[in-house]
Amino acid sequence: LKSVTHIREFCAIADKHCDGHMRFTNRNTIEFMVDDNCKVDRLIMDLEGRKLDGASFKFRIGGTGAAVTNIIHTKAWIHCHTRATDASGPVKATMDELFADFQNHRLAAKLRVSLACCLYMCGAVQ
């Protein structure tokens, strides 16, 4: 889930650095698309400079190549009446542990992590 304000921020970043070009992957990752390598460093500096109130990264950079991709999970607290758990907490804790592997290409291959709140897996995390 993203707020309108957050999506507008994505669009402003894309307008500033990528001539408005960005996309969302099927794992809900934002990809900013540039047409020149010299734009990449400025984009990365801008993204790394944006922090949340607790000084953590607002935009994580990584998830490509031999790394951990963005964790996909269901959001049962929004709609489900029979959930076994809410995935948001465990996913946050897991990604905190795997964050270094999200940023670096040191794994043998791409690693995808998913979490469903129950056996129905309505979030299509299989």
PDB file of C-alpha atoms in Angstrom:
ATOM      1  CA  LEU A   1       0.000   0.000   0.000  1.00  0.00           C
ATOM      2  CA  LYS A   2       1.259   3.427  -0.913  1.00  0.00           C
ATOM      3  CA  SER A   3      -0.206   6.805  -0.127  1.00  0.00           C
ATOM      4  CA  VAL A   4      -0.905   9.365  -2.814  1.00  0.00           C
ATOM      5  CA  THR A   5       1.824  11.525  -1.278  1.00  0.00           C
ATOM      6  CA  HIS A   6       4.364   8.699  -1.570  1.00  0.00           C
ATOM      7  CA  ILE A   7       3.438   7.978  -5.194  1.00  0.00           C
ATOM      8  CA  ARG A   8       3.735  11.681  -6.011  1.00  0.00           C
ATOM      9  CA  GLU A   9       7.222  11.614  -4.491  1.00  0.00           C
ATOM     10  CA  PHE A  10       8.141   8.680  -6.775  1.00  0.00           C
ATOM     11  CA  CYS A  11       6.868  10.664  -9.751  1.00  0.00           C
ATOM     12  CA  ALA A  12       8.804  13.783  -8.710  1.00  0.00           C
ATOM     13  CA  ILE A  13      12.019  11.749  -8.453  1.00  0.00           C
ATOM     14  CA  ALA A  14      11.351  10.196 -11.869  1.00  0.00           C
ATOM     15  CA  ASP A  15      10.695  13.640 -13.357  1.00  0.00           C
ATOM     16  CA  LYS A  16      13.884  15.045 -11.818  1.00  0.00           C
ATOM     17  CA  HIS A  17      16.297  12.254 -12.774  1.00  0.00           C
ATOM     18  CA  CYS A  18      14.652   9.972 -15.342  1.00  0.00           C
ATOM     19  CA  ASP A  19      12.607  12.173 -17.677  1.00  0.00           C
ATOM     20  CA  GLY A  20       9.528  10.793 -15.916  1.00  0.00           C
ATOM     21  CA  HIS A  21      10.328   7.122 -16.571  1.00  0.00           C
ATOM     22  CA  MET A  22       9.783   4.606 -13.768  1.00  0.00           C
ATOM     23  CA  ARG A  23       7.921   1.364 -13.257  1.00  0.00           C
ATOM     24  CA  PHE A  24       6.737  -0.982 -10.544  1.00  0.00           C
ATOM     25  CA  THR A  25       7.817  -4.627 -10.768  1.00  0.00           C
ATOM     26  CA  ASN A  26       5.593  -7.569  -9.892  1.00  0.00           C
ATOM     27  CA  ARG A  27       7.334  -7.657  -6.490  1.00  0.00           C
ATOM     28  CA  ASN A  28       6.299  -4.041  -5.828  1.00  0.00           C
ATOM     29  CA  THR A  29       9.780  -2.654  -6.365  1.00  0.00           C
ATOM     30  CA  ILE A  30      10.214   0.743  -7.992  1.00  0.00           C
ATOM     31  CA  GLU A  31      12.615   0.905 -10.905  1.00  0.00           C
ATOM     32  CA  PHE A  32      13.768   4.334 -12.013  1.00  0.00           C
ATOM     33  CA  MET A  33      14.895   4.124 -15.650  1.00  0.00           C
ATOM     34  CA  VAL A  34      17.623   6.445 -16.895  1.00  0.00           C
ATOM     35  CA  ASP A  35      18.954   6.781 -20.423  1.00  0.00           C
ATOM     36  CA  ASP A  36      22.499   7.746 -19.460  1.00  0.00           C
ATOM     37  CA  ASN A  37      24.899   6.278 -16.874  1.00  0.00           C
ATOM     38  CA  CYS A  38      25.912   9.739 -15.668  1.00  0.00           C
ATOM     39  CA  LYS A  39      22.393  10.197 -14.251  1.00  0.00           C
ATOM     40  CA  VAL A  40      22.688   7.123 -12.026  1.00  0.00           C
ATOM     41  CA  ASP A  41      25.065   8.623  -9.444  1.00  0.00           C
ATOM     42  CA  ARG A  42      22.894  11.721  -8.968  1.00  0.00           C
ATOM     43  CA  LEU A  43      19.795   9.545  -8.622  1.00  0.00           C
ATOM     44  CA  ILE A  44      21.485   7.319  -6.023  1.00  0.00           C
ATOM     45  CA  MET A  45      22.701  10.343  -4.041  1.00  0.00           C
ATOM     46  CA  ASP A  46      19.188  11.799  -4.053  1.00  0.00           C
ATOM     47  CA  LEU A  47      17.590   8.518  -2.926  1.00  0.00           C
ATOM     48  CA  GLU A  48      20.179   7.894  -0.195  1.00  0.00           C
ATOM     49  CA  GLY A  49      19.643  11.435   1.085  1.00  0.00           C
ATOM     50  CA  ARG A  50      15.940  10.825   1.717  1.00  0.00           C
ATOM     51  CA  LYS A  51      15.476   9.441   5.237  1.00  0.00           C
ATOM     52  CA  LEU A  52      12.537   8.627   7.466  1.00  0.00           C
ATOM     53  CA  ASP A  53      12.151  10.320  10.853  1.00  0.00           C
ATOM     54  CA  GLY A  54      14.101   7.491  12.526  1.00  0.00           C
ATOM     55  CA  ALA A  55      17.018   8.127  10.126  1.00  0.00           C
ATOM     56  CA  SER A  56      16.434   4.875   8.229  1.00  0.00           C
ATOM     57  CA  PHE A  57      16.445   4.828   4.439  1.00  0.00           C
ATOM     58  CA  LYS A  58      13.220   5.962   2.814  1.00  0.00           C
ATOM     59  CA  PHE A  59      14.263   4.332  -0.453  1.00  0.00           C
ATOM     60  CA  ARG A  60      16.394   1.188  -0.331  1.00  0.00           C
ATOM     61  CA  ILE A  61      18.696   0.740  -3.283  1.00  0.00           C
ATOM     62  CA  GLY A  62      19.385  -2.817  -4.393  1.00  0.00           C
ATOM     63  CA  GLY A  63      17.572  -6.062  -5.088  1.00  0.00           C
ATOM     64  CA  THR A  64      19.160  -6.675  -8.479  1.00  0.00           C
ATOM     65  CA  GLY A  65      21.549  -9.366  -9.661  1.00  0.00           C
ATOM     66  CA  ALA A  66      22.722 -11.998  -7.163  1.00  0.00           C
ATOM     67  CA  ALA A  67      20.934 -10.386  -4.234  1.00  0.00           C
ATOM     68  CA  VAL A  68      17.778 -10.623  -2.145  1.00  0.00           C
ATOM     69  CA  THR A  69      14.823  -9.136  -4.007  1.00  0.00           C
ATOM     70  CA  ASN A  70      12.090  -7.114  -2.356  1.00  0.00           C
ATOM     71  CA  ILE A  71      10.059  -9.383  -0.054  1.00  0.00           C
ATOM     72  CA  ILE A  72       6.510  -9.860  -1.281  1.00  0.00           C
ATOM     73  CA  HIS A  73       3.786 -10.629   1.223  1.00  0.00           C
ATOM     74  CA  THR A  74       0.078 -10.539   1.832  1.00  0.00           C
ATOM     75  CA  LYS A  75      -1.478  -7.677   3.741  1.00  0.00           C
ATOM     76  CA  ALA A  76      -4.157  -9.545   5.649  1.00  0.00           C
ATOM     77  CA  TRP A  77      -4.875  -6.793   8.132  1.00  0.00           C
ATOM     78  CA  ILE A  78      -6.561  -4.894   5.300  1.00  0.00           C
ATOM     79  CA  HIS A  79      -9.153  -7.425   4.182  1.00  0.00           C
ATOM     80  CA  CYS A  80      -8.882 -10.918   5.695  1.00  0.00           C
ATOM     81  CA  HIS A  81     -11.166 -12.326   8.392  1.00  0.00           C
ATOM     82  CA  THR A  82      -9.369 -15.689   8.718  1.00  0.00           C
ATOM     83  CA  ARG A  83      -5.711 -14.744   8.748  1.00  0.00           C
ATOM     84  CA  ALA A  84      -3.232 -16.703  10.829  1.00  0.00           C
ATOM     85  CA  THR A  85      -0.771 -13.819  11.105  1.00  0.00           C
ATOM     86  CA  ASP A  86      -0.096 -10.376   9.731  1.00  0.00           C
ATOM     87  CA  ALA A  87       2.949 -10.570   7.505  1.00  0.00           C
ATOM     88  CA  SER A  88       4.130  -6.974   7.897  1.00  0.00           C
ATOM     89  CA  GLY A  89       6.005  -7.464  11.192  1.00  0.00           C
ATOM     90  CA  PRO A  90       7.854 -10.677  10.273  1.00  0.00           C
ATOM     91  CA  VAL A  91       8.673  -9.289   6.824  1.00  0.00           C
ATOM     92  CA  LYS A  92      10.162  -6.107   8.329  1.00  0.00           C
ATOM     93  CA  ALA A  93      12.248  -8.147  10.798  1.00  0.00           C
ATOM     94  CA  THR A  94      13.418 -10.516   8.040  1.00  0.00           C
ATOM     95  CA  MET A  95      14.360  -7.697   5.678  1.00  0.00           C
ATOM     96  CA  ASP A  96      16.258  -5.922   8.459  1.00  0.00           C
ATOM     97  CA  GLU A  97      18.411  -9.069   8.767  1.00  0.00           C
ATOM     98  CA  LEU A  98      18.812  -9.522   4.999  1.00  0.00           C
ATOM     99  CA  PHE A  99      19.302  -5.840   4.116  1.00  0.00           C
ATOM    100  CA  ALA A 100      23.056  -6.175   3.472  1.00  0.00           C
ATOM    101  CA  ASP A 101      22.280  -8.953   0.982  1.00  0.00           C
ATOM    102  CA  PHE A 102      19.682  -6.679  -0.656  1.00  0.00           C
ATOM    103  CA  GLN A 103      22.338  -4.055  -1.363  1.00  0.00           C
ATOM    104  CA  ASN A 104      25.249  -6.295  -2.385  1.00  0.00           C
ATOM    105  CA  HIS A 105      25.699  -8.900  -5.109  1.00  0.00           C
ATOM    106  CA  ARG A 106      27.396 -11.501  -2.932  1.00  0.00           C
ATOM    107  CA  LEU A 107      24.924 -14.395  -3.122  1.00  0.00           C
ATOM    108  CA  ALA A 108      25.263 -17.329  -5.509  1.00  0.00           C
ATOM    109  CA  ALA A 109      22.021 -16.341  -7.263  1.00  0.00           C
ATOM    110  CA  LYS A 110      18.955 -14.155  -6.862  1.00  0.00           C
ATOM    111  CA  LEU A 111      17.022 -14.949  -3.664  1.00  0.00           C
ATOM    112  CA  ARG A 112      13.273 -14.393  -3.483  1.00  0.00           C
ATOM    113  CA  VAL A 113      11.510 -14.393  -0.105  1.00  0.00           C
ATOM    114  CA  SER A 114       7.719 -14.477   0.289  1.00  0.00           C
ATOM    115  CA  LEU A 115       5.356 -14.709   3.261  1.00  0.00           C
ATOM    116  CA  ALA A 116       1.671 -15.552   3.299  1.00  0.00           C
ATOM    117  CA  CYS A 117      -0.635 -14.923   6.234  1.00  0.00           C
ATOM    118  CA  CYS A 118      -2.518 -18.214   5.820  1.00  0.00           C
ATOM    119  CA  LEU A 119      -2.782 -21.263   3.561  1.00  0.00           C
ATOM    120  CA  TYR A 120      -4.980 -19.496   0.999  1.00  0.00           C
ATOM    121  CA  MET A 121      -2.132 -17.197  -0.069  1.00  0.00           C
ATOM    122  CA  CYS A 122      -4.486 -14.635  -1.586  1.00  0.00           C
ATOM    123  CA  GLY A 123      -1.584 -12.242  -2.094  1.00  0.00           C
ATOM    124  CA  ALA A 124      -0.205 -14.537  -4.809  1.00  0.00           C
ATOM    125  CA  VAL A 125       3.072 -15.059  -2.975  1.00  0.00           C
ATOM    126  CA  GLN A 126       3.686 -18.555  -4.310  1.00  0.00           C
TER     127      GLN A 126
END
